[in-house]
Amino acid sequence: MASAAISRGEVLHLYRSLLRTARQFCDYNIREYTKRRTIDAFRQNQNLTDSAAISAAYSDGKSQLDVAKRQAIVYSLYAPTIKSVMEA
């Protein structure tokens, strides 16, 4: 994928997927951290113009999405039984 140009639609799909995955976390703190980190990373990279830098940021985002999906599954298996005060 490094040789092909990354379209705006692909980037938006990655952004939405990361935010959707963040909503799957049971714990409030982890959910909000994942959401905040996603938003901050995309804001930091919004002014990239070099296609190589865009491809690198996109592939990093895809790997972060894979990690977040795996972690959401693991956290759901070991979710705390008591809700946070932030969720009450």
PDB file of C-alpha atoms in Angstrom:
ATOM      1  CA  MET A   1       0.000   0.000   0.000  1.00  0.00           C
ATOM      2  CA  ALA A   2       3.033   2.269   0.325  1.00  0.00           C
ATOM      3  CA  SER A   3       3.210   2.865  -3.422  1.00  0.00           C
ATOM      4  CA  ALA A   4      -0.469   3.764  -3.865  1.00  0.00           C
ATOM      5  CA  ALA A   5      -1.821   7.129  -2.789  1.00  0.00           C
ATOM      6  CA  ILE A   6      -4.006   7.022   0.291  1.00  0.00           C
ATOM      7  CA  SER A   7      -7.399   8.573  -0.395  1.00  0.00           C
ATOM      8  CA  ARG A   8      -9.272  10.876   1.941  1.00  0.00           C
ATOM      9  CA  GLY A   9     -12.010   8.257   2.248  1.00  0.00           C
ATOM     10  CA  GLU A  10      -9.544   5.635   3.448  1.00  0.00           C
ATOM     11  CA  VAL A  11      -8.196   8.018   6.076  1.00  0.00           C
ATOM     12  CA  LEU A  12     -11.703   8.901   7.264  1.00  0.00           C
ATOM     13  CA  HIS A  13     -12.596   5.211   7.409  1.00  0.00           C
ATOM     14  CA  LEU A  14      -9.520   4.553   9.562  1.00  0.00           C
ATOM     15  CA  TYR A  15     -10.443   7.484  11.847  1.00  0.00           C
ATOM     16  CA  ARG A  16     -14.010   6.263  12.287  1.00  0.00           C
ATOM     17  CA  SER A  17     -12.832   2.697  12.861  1.00  0.00           C
ATOM     18  CA  LEU A  18     -10.458   3.810  15.603  1.00  0.00           C
ATOM     19  CA  LEU A  19     -13.201   5.813  17.319  1.00  0.00           C
ATOM     20  CA  ARG A  20     -15.642   2.910  16.951  1.00  0.00           C
ATOM     21  CA  THR A  21     -13.100   0.549  18.490  1.00  0.00           C
ATOM     22  CA  ALA A  22     -12.525   2.996  21.356  1.00  0.00           C
ATOM     23  CA  ARG A  23     -16.230   2.765  22.224  1.00  0.00           C
ATOM     24  CA  GLN A  24     -15.864  -0.997  22.735  1.00  0.00           C
ATOM     25  CA  PHE A  25     -13.696  -0.614  25.845  1.00  0.00           C
ATOM     26  CA  CYS A  26     -15.616  -1.287  29.054  1.00  0.00           C
ATOM     27  CA  ASP A  27     -13.407   0.882  31.245  1.00  0.00           C
ATOM     28  CA  TYR A  28     -14.117   4.623  31.059  1.00  0.00           C
ATOM     29  CA  ASN A  29     -10.476   5.690  31.433  1.00  0.00           C
ATOM     30  CA  ILE A  30      -9.183   3.427  28.670  1.00  0.00           C
ATOM     31  CA  ARG A  31     -12.095   4.332  26.398  1.00  0.00           C
ATOM     32  CA  GLU A  32     -11.475   8.059  26.785  1.00  0.00           C
ATOM     33  CA  TYR A  33      -7.692   7.672  26.476  1.00  0.00           C
ATOM     34  CA  THR A  34      -8.064   5.753  23.215  1.00  0.00           C
ATOM     35  CA  LYS A  35     -10.491   8.320  21.846  1.00  0.00           C
ATOM     36  CA  ARG A  36      -8.271  11.252  22.891  1.00  0.00           C
ATOM     37  CA  ARG A  37      -5.141   9.630  21.453  1.00  0.00           C
ATOM     38  CA  THR A  38      -6.905   8.999  18.130  1.00  0.00           C
ATOM     39  CA  ILE A  39      -8.122  12.573  17.834  1.00  0.00           C
ATOM     40  CA  ASP A  40      -4.736  14.014  18.802  1.00  0.00           C
ATOM     41  CA  ALA A  41      -2.833  11.814  16.340  1.00  0.00           C
ATOM     42  CA  PHE A  42      -5.094  12.752  13.442  1.00  0.00           C
ATOM     43  CA  ARG A  43      -4.874  16.460  14.301  1.00  0.00           C
ATOM     44  CA  GLN A  44      -1.095  16.205  14.463  1.00  0.00           C
ATOM     45  CA  ASN A  45      -0.946  14.587  11.014  1.00  0.00           C
ATOM     46  CA  GLN A  46      -3.636  16.619   9.274  1.00  0.00           C
ATOM     47  CA  ASN A  47      -1.129  18.897   7.511  1.00  0.00           C
ATOM     48  CA  LEU A  48       1.028  16.143   6.001  1.00  0.00           C
ATOM     49  CA  THR A  49       1.599  16.641   2.284  1.00  0.00           C
ATOM     50  CA  ASP A  50       4.383  14.194   1.439  1.00  0.00           C
ATOM     51  CA  SER A  51       2.874  10.957   0.124  1.00  0.00           C
ATOM     52  CA  ALA A  52       5.529   8.863   1.865  1.00  0.00           C
ATOM     53  CA  ALA A  53       4.757  10.522   5.209  1.00  0.00           C
ATOM     54  CA  ILE A  54       1.030  10.058   4.646  1.00  0.00           C
ATOM     55  CA  SER A  55       1.523   6.378   3.830  1.00  0.00           C
ATOM     56  CA  ALA A  56       3.687   5.911   6.922  1.00  0.00           C
ATOM     57  CA  ALA A  57       1.119   7.621   9.160  1.00  0.00           C
ATOM     58  CA  TYR A  58      -1.679   5.571   7.593  1.00  0.00           C
ATOM     59  CA  SER A  59       0.131   2.268   8.093  1.00  0.00           C
ATOM     60  CA  ASP A  60       0.906   3.265  11.691  1.00  0.00           C
ATOM     61  CA  GLY A  61      -2.782   4.017  12.196  1.00  0.00           C
ATOM     62  CA  LYS A  62      -3.750   0.632  10.764  1.00  0.00           C
ATOM     63  CA  SER A  63      -1.375  -1.125  13.146  1.00  0.00           C
ATOM     64  CA  GLN A  64      -2.775   0.917  16.052  1.00  0.00           C
ATOM     65  CA  LEU A  65      -6.277  -0.150  15.004  1.00  0.00           C
ATOM     66  CA  ASP A  66      -5.254  -3.810  15.099  1.00  0.00           C
ATOM     67  CA  VAL A  67      -3.766  -3.352  18.563  1.00  0.00           C
ATOM     68  CA  ALA A  68      -6.860  -1.522  19.817  1.00  0.00           C
ATOM     69  CA  LYS A  69      -9.171  -4.256  18.508  1.00  0.00           C
ATOM     70  CA  ARG A  70      -7.150  -6.952  20.250  1.00  0.00           C
ATOM     71  CA  GLN A  71      -7.019  -4.973  23.477  1.00  0.00           C
ATOM     72  CA  ALA A  72     -10.775  -4.325  23.400  1.00  0.00           C
ATOM     73  CA  ILE A  73     -11.363  -8.075  23.249  1.00  0.00           C
ATOM     74  CA  VAL A  74      -8.929  -8.776  26.083  1.00  0.00           C
ATOM     75  CA  TYR A  75     -10.386  -5.999  28.255  1.00  0.00           C
ATOM     76  CA  SER A  76     -13.918  -7.280  27.655  1.00  0.00           C
ATOM     77  CA  LEU A  77     -12.861 -10.701  28.962  1.00  0.00           C
ATOM     78  CA  TYR A  78     -11.470  -9.216  32.175  1.00  0.00           C
ATOM     79  CA  ALA A  79     -13.807  -6.248  32.636  1.00  0.00           C
ATOM     80  CA  PRO A  80     -14.174  -4.922  36.175  1.00  0.00           C
ATOM     81  CA  THR A  81     -17.524  -5.655  37.782  1.00  0.00           C
ATOM     82  CA  ILE A  82     -17.705  -2.243  39.461  1.00  0.00           C
ATOM     83  CA  LYS A  83     -18.348   0.771  37.245  1.00  0.00           C
ATOM     84  CA  SER A  84     -16.229   3.893  37.508  1.00  0.00           C
ATOM     85  CA  VAL A  85     -17.646   6.956  39.261  1.00  0.00           C
ATOM     86  CA  MET A  86     -17.420   8.706  35.902  1.00  0.00           C
ATOM     87  CA  GLU A  87     -19.954   6.275  34.438  1.00  0.00           C
ATOM     88  CA  ALA A  88     -22.432   6.239  37.311  1.00  0.00           C
TER      89      ALA A  88
END
